[in-house]
Coordinates of C-alpha atoms in Angstrom, one line a residue:
Chain A
M1 CA 0.2 0.1 -0.2
T2 CA 1.5 3.4 -0.9
M3 CA 1.0 5.9 1.7
M4 CA 1.2 9.6 1.5
M5 CA 0.3 13.0 2.9
N6 CA -2.7 14.4 1.8
S7 CA -4.5 17.8 1.7
L8 CA -7.9 18.2 3.3
N9 CA -9.1 19.0 0.0
E10 CA -8.0 15.8 -1.7
I11 CA -9.4 13.7 1.5
S12 CA -12.6 15.7 0.9
E13 CA -12.6 14.9 -3.0
Y14 CA -12.1 11.2 -2.3
L15 CA -14.9 10.9 0.1
K16 CA -17.2 12.7 -2.0
K17 CA -16.4 9.8 -4.6
A18 CA -17.2 6.8 -2.4
D19 CA -20.3 5.8 -1.1
N20 CA -20.5 3.3 2.0
F21 CA -18.2 4.1 4.9
A22 CA -16.9 2.5 8.0
I23 CA -15.4 5.2 10.5
L24 CA -12.9 3.9 13.1
T25 CA -12.2 5.5 16.6
H26 CA -8.7 4.7 18.3
K27 CA -8.9 2.1 21.1
Y28 CA -9.8 3.3 24.6
P29 CA -12.0 5.7 22.6
D30 CA -12.0 9.4 24.2
G31 CA -14.3 12.4 23.3
D32 CA -12.1 13.5 20.4
T33 CA -12.2 10.5 18.5
L34 CA -15.8 9.7 19.2
G35 CA -16.8 13.1 18.5
S36 CA -14.6 12.9 15.0
A37 CA -16.2 9.8 14.0
F38 CA -20.0 10.9 14.9
A39 CA -19.6 14.2 13.2
L40 CA -18.0 12.9 10.0
C41 CA -20.6 10.2 10.2
R42 CA -23.6 12.6 10.1
A43 CA -22.1 14.8 7.8
L44 CA -21.7 11.8 5.4
R45 CA -25.2 10.7 5.7
Q46 CA -26.4 14.4 5.4
I47 CA -24.7 14.5 1.7
G48 CA -26.3 11.1 0.9
K49 CA -24.0 8.5 1.7
R50 CA -24.4 5.5 4.1
A51 CA -22.0 5.5 6.9
K52 CA -21.2 4.0 10.1
V53 CA -19.2 4.4 13.4
I54 CA -17.2 1.4 14.4
V55 CA -16.6 2.4 18.2
N56 CA -13.4 0.6 19.3
G57 CA -14.8 -0.9 22.6
S58 CA -17.6 0.3 24.3
L59 CA -19.4 3.7 23.9
A60 CA -19.5 5.2 27.7
G61 CA -22.7 6.3 29.1
K62 CA -21.6 9.8 29.2
F63 CA -21.0 9.6 25.2
R64 CA -24.2 8.2 24.3
Y65 CA -25.8 11.5 23.2
L66 CA -23.2 11.6 20.3
E67 CA -25.5 9.0 18.3
N68 CA -28.7 10.6 19.3
G69 CA -31.2 10.0 16.8
M70 CA -29.2 8.1 14.6
E71 CA -30.8 5.0 12.7
D72 CA -28.7 1.7 12.1
Q73 CA -27.6 1.4 8.7
I74 CA -27.0 -2.1 7.4
F75 CA -24.7 -2.0 4.3
E76 CA -21.2 -3.6 3.4
Y77 CA -18.7 -0.9 3.6
E78 CA -16.4 0.0 0.7
A79 CA -14.2 2.7 2.3
V80 CA -12.6 3.0 5.7
V81 CA -11.9 6.2 7.7
A82 CA -9.7 6.4 10.6
V83 CA -10.2 9.7 12.9
D84 CA -7.9 10.4 15.6
I85 CA -5.7 7.7 15.4
A86 CA -2.0 8.2 15.5
S87 CA -0.8 4.9 14.5
A88 CA -1.9 1.4 13.6
S89 CA -1.0 0.1 16.8
L90 CA -4.2 2.1 18.4
L91 CA -6.6 0.2 16.1
G92 CA -6.5 -2.2 19.0
D93 CA -8.9 -4.9 18.3
L94 CA -10.0 -3.4 15.2
E95 CA -6.7 -4.4 13.7
D96 CA -8.1 -8.0 12.7
E97 CA -10.8 -6.8 10.6
F98 CA -9.4 -3.4 9.1
G99 CA -5.5 -3.7 9.6
G100 CA -4.1 -2.6 6.1
K101 CA -7.4 -1.6 4.5
V102 CA -7.8 1.9 6.1
D103 CA -8.4 4.3 3.2
V104 CA -8.4 7.7 4.9
S105 CA -6.9 8.9 8.3
V106 CA -7.6 12.2 9.7
D107 CA -5.7 13.3 12.7
H108 CA -3.8 16.0 14.7
H109 CA -1.1 14.0 16.4
G110 CA 2.4 15.3 15.7
M111 CA 3.8 11.7 16.1
N112 CA 1.4 10.2 13.5
V113 CA 2.9 7.1 12.0
P114 CA 0.8 7.0 8.6
F115 CA -1.1 3.8 8.1
A116 CA -3.7 4.7 5.6
K117 CA -3.6 5.2 1.7
M118 CA -4.4 8.9 2.6
T119 CA -3.6 10.6 5.5
Y120 CA -4.1 14.4 6.8
V121 CA -2.3 15.5 10.0
N122 CA -2.9 18.8 11.2
E123 CA -0.8 19.0 14.5
K124 CA -1.9 22.7 15.2
A125 CA -5.5 21.7 15.7
A126 CA -5.8 21.2 19.3
A127 CA -8.6 18.5 18.9
N128 CA -9.2 16.7 15.7
T129 CA -12.6 17.6 15.6
E130 CA -11.3 20.9 14.2
N131 CA -9.8 19.1 11.2
V132 CA -13.1 17.5 10.9
Y133 CA -15.1 20.7 11.1
F134 CA -13.0 22.2 8.1
L135 CA -13.3 18.6 6.6
I136 CA -17.3 18.7 6.8
K137 CA -17.2 22.3 5.2
L138 CA -15.3 20.9 2.3
L139 CA -17.7 18.0 1.8
G140 CA -20.2 20.9 1.5
A141 CA -22.4 19.4 4.3
R142 CA -24.3 21.7 6.8
I143 CA -23.2 21.6 10.5
D144 CA -26.3 21.1 12.4
R145 CA -26.6 21.0 16.0
D146 CA -26.0 17.1 16.6
I147 CA -23.0 17.8 14.5
A148 CA -22.0 20.6 16.6
N149 CA -22.5 18.6 19.4
C150 CA -20.1 16.0 18.2
L151 CA -17.4 18.7 17.1
Y152 CA -17.7 20.5 20.5
T153 CA -17.3 17.2 22.5
G154 CA -14.0 16.6 20.8
I155 CA -12.7 20.2 21.4
C156 CA -13.6 20.5 25.2
T157 CA -12.4 17.4 25.9
D158 CA -9.1 17.3 24.5
T159 CA -8.4 21.1 25.8
G160 CA -9.5 20.4 29.5
C161 CA -12.3 22.8 28.7
F162 CA -10.1 25.4 27.0
K163 CA -7.6 25.4 29.9
F164 CA -4.7 23.5 28.3
S165 CA -1.6 25.2 26.1
N166 CA -2.9 23.5 23.0
V167 CA -5.9 25.8 22.6
T168 CA -5.4 28.2 19.8
S169 CA -7.7 31.2 18.7
D170 CA -9.0 29.2 15.9
T171 CA -10.2 26.9 18.4
M172 CA -12.0 29.4 20.3
R173 CA -13.5 30.7 17.1
I174 CA -14.7 27.2 16.0
A175 CA -16.3 26.7 19.1
A176 CA -18.0 30.1 18.9
E177 CA -19.5 29.1 15.6
L178 CA -20.8 25.7 17.2
M179 CA -22.2 27.8 20.2
D180 CA -24.1 30.0 17.5
I181 CA -25.5 26.9 15.9
G182 CA -27.1 25.8 19.1
C183 CA -24.6 23.0 20.5
D184 CA -25.3 21.9 24.5
S185 CA -21.9 23.4 25.4
S186 CA -22.9 24.0 28.9
E187 CA -24.4 20.8 29.5
I188 CA -21.6 18.9 27.7
N189 CA -19.3 20.8 30.3
R190 CA -21.0 19.6 33.0
V191 CA -20.9 16.0 32.3
M192 CA -17.1 16.2 30.7
F193 CA -15.9 18.2 33.7
D194 CA -18.3 18.7 36.6
T195 CA -19.0 14.9 37.0
K196 CA -16.8 12.2 38.9
S197 CA -17.7 8.7 39.6
L198 CA -17.9 7.7 43.2
A199 CA -15.0 5.5 43.0
R200 CA -13.1 8.4 41.5
I201 CA -14.0 10.5 44.7
K202 CA -12.6 7.7 46.9
I203 CA -9.6 7.1 45.3
E204 CA -8.9 10.9 45.5
R205 CA -9.7 10.9 49.2
A206 CA -7.3 7.8 49.7
V207 CA -4.7 9.5 47.5
L208 CA -4.8 12.7 49.5
D209 CA -4.0 10.5 52.4
T210 CA -0.6 9.6 50.9
L211 CA 0.6 13.2 50.1
T212 CA 3.9 13.9 51.4
L213 CA 5.9 17.4 50.8
H214 CA 9.9 17.5 50.5
C215 CA 12.5 20.3 50.1
G216 CA 10.6 23.1 51.6
E217 CA 7.2 22.0 49.9
K218 CA 8.7 22.3 46.6
I219 CA 8.3 18.6 45.7
A220 CA 4.9 16.8 46.4
V221 CA 4.4 13.0 46.4
I222 CA 1.5 11.0 46.0
H223 CA 0.8 7.1 45.6
T224 CA -1.9 4.6 44.9
T225 CA -1.5 1.0 45.8
M226 CA -3.6 -2.3 44.0
Q227 CA -5.1 -2.4 47.4
M228 CA -6.5 1.1 47.4
E229 CA -7.7 0.3 43.9
K230 CA -9.6 -2.8 44.9
E231 CA -10.8 -1.1 48.1
T232 CA -12.2 2.0 46.2
G233 CA -13.3 0.0 43.2
A234 CA -11.3 2.5 41.0
G235 CA -11.0 1.5 37.4
E236 CA -8.5 2.8 34.5
S237 CA -11.0 5.6 33.8
D238 CA -11.2 6.7 37.5
M239 CA -7.5 7.0 37.9
D240 CA -7.1 9.1 34.9
G241 CA -5.5 12.4 36.0
L242 CA -4.6 11.6 39.4
A243 CA -1.1 12.6 38.6
A244 CA -2.1 16.2 38.0
I245 CA -2.9 16.8 41.4
P246 CA 0.5 16.9 43.3
R247 CA 1.7 19.7 41.0
Q248 CA -1.5 21.8 41.7
I249 CA -0.2 22.6 45.2
E250 CA 0.5 25.9 45.3
G251 CA 4.2 26.5 45.6
V252 CA 5.2 23.0 44.3
V253 CA 7.4 22.8 41.3
I254 CA 7.6 19.1 41.0
G255 CA 4.8 16.6 41.5
I256 CA 5.2 13.0 41.9
T257 CA 2.9 10.2 41.6
V258 CA 3.5 6.5 42.2
K259 CA 1.3 4.0 40.9
E260 CA 1.9 0.3 42.1
K261 CA 1.5 -1.6 39.1
G262 CA 2.8 -5.4 40.6
D263 CA 4.5 -7.1 43.1
N264 CA 7.5 -4.6 44.0
Y265 CA 7.0 -2.7 40.7
Y266 CA 5.9 0.9 40.2
R267 CA 4.9 3.3 37.5
V268 CA 6.0 6.9 38.2
S269 CA 4.5 10.1 36.8
V270 CA 6.3 13.4 37.2
R271 CA 5.0 16.6 36.4
T272 CA 7.1 20.0 36.6
V273 CA 6.7 23.8 36.4
G274 CA 9.1 26.3 35.4
D275 CA 12.5 25.3 34.6
Y276 CA 12.7 22.3 36.3
S277 CA 12.5 19.0 33.8
A278 CA 10.1 16.1 34.1
A279 CA 12.2 14.3 31.5
E280 CA 15.5 14.7 33.2
I281 CA 14.1 13.2 36.3
C282 CA 12.5 10.2 34.5
K283 CA 15.9 9.5 32.5
A284 CA 17.8 8.5 35.7
F285 CA 15.3 5.4 35.8
G286 CA 15.3 4.6 32.0
G287 CA 12.0 6.8 31.5
G288 CA 11.3 9.6 29.6
G289 CA 8.9 12.3 28.4
H290 CA 8.8 15.8 27.7
H291 CA 9.8 19.1 29.9
A292 CA 6.6 19.3 32.0
A293 CA 5.7 15.5 32.1
G294 CA 7.4 12.4 32.1
G295 CA 7.2 8.8 33.5
C296 CA 9.3 5.8 34.3
S297 CA 9.2 2.5 36.2
L298 CA 11.0 1.5 39.1
E299 CA 11.3 -1.6 41.2
G300 CA 11.6 -2.1 45.1
T301 CA 9.2 -1.7 48.1
L302 CA 6.9 1.4 47.7
E303 CA 9.5 3.2 50.4
Q304 CA 12.4 2.4 48.3
V305 CA 10.6 3.8 45.3
R306 CA 9.4 7.0 46.7
E307 CA 12.9 7.3 48.4
K308 CA 14.6 7.1 45.0
I309 CA 12.6 9.3 43.0
I310 CA 12.4 11.9 45.7
E311 CA 16.3 11.9 45.4
A312 CA 16.4 12.4 41.8
A313 CA 13.9 15.1 42.1
E314 CA 16.0 16.8 44.7
K315 CA 18.8 16.6 42.3
E316 CA 17.0 18.2 39.4
L317 CA 15.8 21.0 42.0
K318 CA 19.2 21.8 42.8
R319 CA 20.6 21.4 39.1
A320 CA 18.0 23.9 38.0
C321 CA 18.6 26.6 40.5
Chain B
M1 CA -27.3 62.5 42.5
T2 CA -29.4 61.7 39.4
M3 CA -28.8 58.2 38.5
M4 CA -29.2 57.0 34.9
M5 CA -28.4 54.0 32.6
N6 CA -26.1 54.9 29.8
S7 CA -24.9 53.6 26.6
L8 CA -21.3 52.3 26.4
N9 CA -20.7 55.2 24.0
E10 CA -21.7 57.9 26.3
I11 CA -19.6 56.6 29.0
S12 CA -16.9 56.5 26.5
E13 CA -17.5 60.2 25.8
Y14 CA -17.5 61.0 29.5
L15 CA -14.3 59.4 30.2
K16 CA -12.6 61.2 27.0
K17 CA -13.4 64.4 28.6
A18 CA -12.1 63.8 32.1
D19 CA -8.6 63.4 33.1
N20 CA -7.4 62.1 36.6
F21 CA -9.1 58.7 37.3
A22 CA -9.4 56.5 40.2
I23 CA -10.9 53.3 39.4
L24 CA -12.6 50.9 42.0
T25 CA -13.2 47.2 42.6
H26 CA -15.6 45.6 44.7
K27 CA -14.8 44.0 48.0
Y28 CA -12.9 40.8 48.1
P29 CA -11.8 41.4 44.7
D30 CA -11.9 38.8 42.1
G31 CA -10.3 38.4 38.7
D32 CA -13.1 40.0 37.0
T33 CA -13.3 43.2 39.0
L34 CA -9.4 43.4 39.1
G35 CA -9.2 42.5 35.4
S36 CA -11.7 45.1 34.5
A37 CA -9.8 47.8 36.5
F38 CA -6.2 47.1 35.4
A39 CA -7.5 46.9 31.7
L40 CA -9.2 50.0 31.7
C41 CA -6.5 51.7 34.0
R42 CA -3.9 50.9 31.3
A43 CA -6.3 51.7 28.5
L44 CA -6.7 55.4 29.9
R45 CA -3.0 56.1 30.5
Q46 CA -2.4 54.7 26.9
I47 CA -4.7 57.7 25.8
G48 CA -3.0 60.3 27.9
K49 CA -5.0 60.2 31.1
R50 CA -3.7 59.8 34.5
A51 CA -5.3 56.6 36.3
K52 CA -4.7 54.4 39.5
V53 CA -6.6 51.5 40.3
I54 CA -7.8 51.4 44.2
V55 CA -7.8 47.8 45.2
N56 CA -10.7 46.8 47.6
G57 CA -8.5 45.1 50.0
S58 CA -5.1 43.5 49.1
L59 CA -4.2 42.3 45.7
A60 CA -3.6 38.4 46.1
G61 CA -0.1 37.1 44.7
K62 CA -2.0 35.2 42.0
F63 CA -3.3 38.7 40.4
R64 CA 0.1 40.5 40.8
Y65 CA 0.8 40.1 37.1
L66 CA -2.3 42.7 36.4
E67 CA -0.1 45.5 37.6
N68 CA 3.2 44.3 35.8
G69 CA 5.3 47.2 34.6
M70 CA 3.0 49.8 35.9
E71 CA 4.5 53.0 37.4
D72 CA 2.9 54.7 40.5
Q73 CA 1.4 58.1 39.1
I74 CA 0.8 60.6 41.8
F75 CA -2.2 62.8 41.4
E76 CA -5.8 64.0 42.8
Y77 CA -8.5 61.9 41.2
E78 CA -11.2 64.1 39.6
A79 CA -13.3 61.1 38.3
V80 CA -14.2 58.0 39.7
V81 CA -15.1 54.9 37.9
A82 CA -16.7 51.4 39.4
V83 CA -16.2 48.2 37.7
D84 CA -18.0 45.1 38.3
I85 CA -19.7 46.4 41.4
A86 CA -23.3 45.3 41.5
S87 CA -24.3 47.6 44.4
A88 CA -22.9 50.6 46.6
S89 CA -22.8 47.6 49.5
L90 CA -20.1 46.0 47.7
L91 CA -17.8 49.2 47.9
G92 CA -16.8 48.0 51.4
D93 CA -14.0 49.7 52.9
L94 CA -14.0 52.3 50.0
E95 CA -17.6 53.7 50.9
D96 CA -16.1 56.1 53.5
E97 CA -13.9 57.8 50.9
F98 CA -15.9 57.0 47.5
G99 CA -19.5 56.7 49.0
G100 CA -21.8 59.0 46.9
K101 CA -18.8 60.3 44.3
V102 CA -18.8 57.5 41.9
D103 CA -19.2 59.0 38.6
V104 CA -19.3 56.0 36.3
S105 CA -20.2 52.3 36.7
V106 CA -19.7 49.7 34.5
D107 CA -21.0 46.3 35.4
H108 CA -22.4 42.9 34.0
H109 CA -24.7 41.6 37.1
G110 CA -28.5 41.4 36.1
M111 CA -29.2 42.6 39.7
N112 CA -27.2 45.8 39.6
V113 CA -28.6 48.6 41.6
P114 CA -27.1 51.7 40.2
F115 CA -25.3 53.9 42.6
A116 CA -23.1 56.0 39.9
K117 CA -24.0 59.1 38.0
M118 CA -23.8 57.1 34.8
T119 CA -24.0 53.3 34.6
Y120 CA -23.8 50.9 32.0
V121 CA -25.0 47.4 33.0
N122 CA -24.8 44.5 30.2
E123 CA -25.8 41.3 31.9
K124 CA -25.2 39.4 28.5
A125 CA -21.4 39.7 29.3
A126 CA -20.1 36.3 31.2
A127 CA -17.5 38.7 32.5
N128 CA -17.5 42.4 33.2
T129 CA -14.1 42.5 31.3
E130 CA -16.1 41.8 28.1
N131 CA -17.7 45.3 28.5
V132 CA -14.3 46.8 29.3
Y133 CA -13.1 45.2 25.9
F134 CA -15.6 47.4 23.9
L135 CA -15.4 50.4 26.3
I136 CA -11.3 50.2 25.3
K137 CA -12.3 50.0 21.7
L138 CA -14.7 53.1 21.9
L139 CA -11.9 55.0 23.7
G140 CA -9.6 54.6 20.8
A141 CA -7.1 52.9 22.8
R142 CA -5.2 49.7 21.3
I143 CA -5.5 46.3 23.2
D144 CA -1.7 45.4 24.0
R145 CA -0.5 42.3 25.4
D146 CA -0.7 43.7 28.9
I147 CA -4.4 44.9 28.8
A148 CA -5.3 41.5 27.1
N149 CA -3.9 39.7 30.0
C150 CA -6.1 41.8 32.3
L151 CA -9.3 41.2 29.9
Y152 CA -8.5 37.6 29.7
T153 CA -8.3 37.0 33.4
G154 CA -11.8 38.3 33.9
I155 CA -13.3 36.1 31.2
C156 CA -11.5 32.9 32.4
T157 CA -12.3 33.6 36.2
D158 CA -15.9 34.3 35.8
T159 CA -16.7 31.6 33.4
G160 CA -14.8 28.8 35.4
C161 CA -12.3 28.6 32.2
F162 CA -15.5 28.9 29.6
K163 CA -17.2 25.9 31.5
F164 CA -20.2 27.5 32.8
S165 CA -23.6 28.2 31.3
N166 CA -22.9 32.1 31.3
V167 CA -20.1 31.7 28.4
T168 CA -21.9 33.0 24.9
S169 CA -19.9 32.8 21.6
D170 CA -19.0 36.7 21.8
T171 CA -17.0 35.4 25.1
M172 CA -15.3 32.8 22.8
R173 CA -14.6 35.3 19.9
I174 CA -13.3 37.9 22.4
A175 CA -10.9 35.4 23.8
A176 CA -9.7 34.5 20.5
E177 CA -8.7 37.8 19.7
L178 CA -7.1 38.2 23.0
M179 CA -5.0 35.3 22.4
D180 CA -4.1 36.5 19.0
I181 CA -2.8 39.5 20.6
G182 CA -0.6 37.2 22.8
C183 CA -2.0 37.0 26.2
D184 CA -0.8 34.5 28.5
S185 CA -3.9 32.5 28.5
S186 CA -2.5 29.0 29.3
E187 CA -0.1 30.4 32.2
I188 CA -3.2 32.4 33.7
N189 CA -5.5 29.1 33.1
R190 CA -2.9 27.1 35.1
V191 CA -2.3 29.6 37.9
M192 CA -6.4 30.3 38.0
F193 CA -7.4 26.8 37.7
D194 CA -4.6 24.3 38.3
T195 CA -3.4 25.5 41.4
K196 CA -4.6 24.9 45.1
S197 CA -3.5 25.8 48.6
L198 CA -1.9 23.0 50.6
A199 CA -4.8 24.0 53.2
R200 CA -7.6 23.7 50.3
I201 CA -6.1 20.1 49.5
K202 CA -6.4 19.4 53.3
I203 CA -9.7 20.7 53.6
E204 CA -10.9 18.9 50.6
R205 CA -9.4 15.5 52.1
A206 CA -11.3 16.2 55.1
V207 CA -14.7 17.0 53.6
L208 CA -14.5 14.0 51.5
D209 CA -14.5 11.8 54.8
T210 CA -17.4 13.4 55.7
L211 CA -19.3 12.3 52.6
T212 CA -22.7 10.2 52.9
L213 CA -25.0 9.1 50.2
H214 CA -28.8 8.7 50.4
C215 CA -32.0 7.8 48.3
G216 CA -30.0 5.4 46.1
E217 CA -27.2 7.7 46.0
K218 CA -29.1 10.3 44.6
I219 CA -28.4 12.6 47.3
A220 CA -25.1 13.4 48.6
V221 CA -23.9 15.7 51.6
I222 CA -20.6 16.8 53.1
H223 CA -19.8 18.9 55.9
T224 CA -17.1 21.3 57.7
T225 CA -16.8 22.0 61.0
M226 CA -15.0 25.2 62.5
Q227 CA -12.6 22.7 64.0
M228 CA -11.9 21.3 60.6
E229 CA -11.2 24.7 59.4
K230 CA -8.7 25.3 62.1
E231 CA -6.8 21.9 61.8
T232 CA -6.3 22.5 58.2
G233 CA -5.8 26.2 58.2
A234 CA -8.4 26.8 55.7
G235 CA -9.5 30.4 55.3
E236 CA -12.4 32.0 53.4
S237 CA -10.8 31.4 50.0
D238 CA -9.8 27.9 50.5
M239 CA -13.3 26.8 51.5
D240 CA -14.8 28.5 48.0
G241 CA -16.3 26.1 45.5
L242 CA -16.5 23.2 48.3
A243 CA -20.2 23.3 47.6
A244 CA -19.7 21.9 44.3
I245 CA -18.3 18.5 45.3
P246 CA -21.3 16.6 46.5
R247 CA -23.4 17.4 43.0
Q248 CA -20.2 16.3 40.8
I249 CA -20.7 12.5 42.1
E250 CA -22.3 10.7 39.0
G251 CA -25.8 10.0 39.5
V252 CA -26.1 12.6 42.4
V253 CA -28.9 15.0 41.5
I254 CA -29.0 16.9 45.3
G255 CA -25.9 18.0 46.2
I256 CA -25.7 19.3 50.3
T257 CA -22.9 21.0 51.7
V258 CA -23.4 22.1 55.6
K259 CA -21.0 24.6 57.2
E260 CA -20.8 25.1 60.8
K261 CA -20.6 28.6 61.6
G262 CA -21.2 29.1 65.1
D263 CA -22.2 27.4 68.0
N264 CA -25.2 25.0 66.8
Y265 CA -25.5 27.2 63.9
Y266 CA -24.9 25.9 60.1
R267 CA -25.1 27.6 56.7
V268 CA -26.3 25.1 54.3
S269 CA -25.8 25.0 50.5
V270 CA -27.8 23.1 48.1
R271 CA -26.9 22.3 44.5
T272 CA -29.2 20.5 42.1
V273 CA -29.2 19.1 38.7
G274 CA -32.3 18.6 36.5
D275 CA -36.0 18.8 37.5
Y276 CA -34.8 19.0 41.3
S277 CA -35.1 22.6 42.8
A278 CA -32.6 23.8 45.3
A279 CA -34.9 27.0 46.1
E280 CA -37.9 24.4 46.9
I281 CA -35.4 22.4 49.7
C282 CA -34.2 25.7 51.2
K283 CA -37.5 27.7 51.2
A284 CA -38.6 25.1 54.0
F285 CA -35.8 26.8 56.3
G286 CA -36.5 30.4 55.4
G287 CA -34.0 30.2 52.8
G288 CA -33.9 30.5 49.0
G289 CA -31.9 30.8 45.8
H290 CA -32.2 29.5 41.9
H291 CA -33.4 26.3 40.7
A292 CA -30.1 24.8 40.8
A293 CA -28.3 26.5 43.5
G294 CA -30.0 27.5 46.9
G295 CA -28.9 28.1 50.7
C296 CA -30.3 28.5 54.0
S297 CA -29.7 28.5 57.8
L298 CA -30.3 25.9 60.2
E299 CA -29.9 25.6 64.0
G300 CA -29.2 22.5 66.0
T301 CA -26.4 19.9 66.4
L302 CA -24.5 18.7 63.3
E303 CA -26.6 15.3 63.3
Q304 CA -30.0 17.2 63.7
V305 CA -29.4 19.6 60.7
R306 CA -27.9 16.9 58.3
E307 CA -31.2 14.9 59.1
K308 CA -33.5 17.7 58.9
I309 CA -32.0 18.9 55.2
I310 CA -31.6 15.4 54.1
E311 CA -35.4 14.9 54.9
A312 CA -36.3 18.1 53.0
A313 CA -34.1 16.7 50.1
E314 CA -36.0 13.3 50.1
K315 CA -39.3 15.4 50.0
E316 CA -38.1 17.3 46.9
L317 CA -36.8 14.1 45.2
K318 CA -40.5 12.5 45.5
R319 CA -42.4 15.7 44.5
A320 CA -40.3 16.1 41.5
C321 CA -40.6 12.5 40.3

């Protein structure tokens, strides 16, 4: 299969010519891949195509509104579109059926590894639904309220509700247009950002009990154990974002989260602010990452792991002074 | 003093004619009143006026950047401008010096009680800095990066970082323009929304220990005691927003927060979602509020107060079924 990078216009022309679409989301589907898929599916149907979204796994309850009012269409797919999928490995369970058969990929990940016949990557888009927004316009479909809800979902979930540094003025202007169309922005925000599972509340409480501060309260450390996960009933999604907690504390410049993953085996997340490098701290243990966020794995007892990573953080604190 | 409602254009013309300005913020100054004041002050200076911001109380550390690079100007004020001040009572300690002497008031509170000679109220503005944005344009000043930071601060803090239902497409478009000018949106967001005091972390942990669920986990109740405030060192600002916690729990439709305020005296906040009325629950105890948020005061022991308010919430649960 020849792979090449394409313009959004070329992608649009290709889609206009085909008829029966399967649209794929990445594994552990989030608001951006789902929003991209359902928005594109609705737009293709609107211009007279048949299209279905193949959700990679199950559609979480909070995302059900994305498919509101959509009828099942029974057909054989001719063209396969991947949205927000940075590499073939993220096809997960869909690999068997669709591996090597993806025609079009529309993505916003800078580290995208092309796996489709045609690929459009715009890494300046905070959310991939920004790309889908422009694609829908090229297709000549009208952005109705349902499509606006799908597009908005991708934008708000991939930007932490317009909080992260990936937000651009384009992001804001597209969101403005979606709001003018009447998307349920404030209700979507409430569901995505003001709702926590009981298990999440419980694991947060448990995690705060493990908080320790070091080096004049510049380093903060929390941990989770498998026992804590069991006791609180917290699953993968409930654990999401816990690593943001220690660095949120006023004055803390290095936030560390230690997660027990197996017997004497821990996964460590490091978040920093200012001149301190998370990647530098994690490198010492064979890990890596970016300046502000990094990760590594450590072996030993919880106490040993905490001690080792705090020591490395102290070193970075002195290095960057 | 004759009071009348004015257009923003009339306000602008008045400001152009005057020269030496005192700009007032409301008591317990927040990001919107401060952002409004510093933005207007900078704009007036830019067009050749002398102006100073009278901060109502002390300027919190996290807001220091609003006055970055501004020189002290020593002069006698001739004109007094109030920004984001809904009524004279919110002048607080400034009442003595400025009470009855405010020339211009620019505000966005629907329940504004005019107290200035000229008043402009636009309640559709999610933040008052949206009004100040338009005022600055009318004044013929250029929105530079410093002014953009002040305006953005008001917008993001008064909208919970674009999360609340007050956000309009205008809000988004103004923010987009401020970002194009180069405002430090993501750093401001980090300071305002990803930073918690240690006392806040501690009171949150303590509060989560008091969480109880009732009526099939549809009602959630938390409480704080004066003892908890003392032990965690939490002040007024650290307690802000705690009342949002119980309703955030998935499935919870009535969230209740009971705060000990004195001997056998409690302040209760109720937050609801969907058909359930917070105002209805609070009315039974002489309180009130809106559909989704209400408050009341109750006397008795903590157990008695919890019991009474839960009983009222159960009644509302049945009524609205």
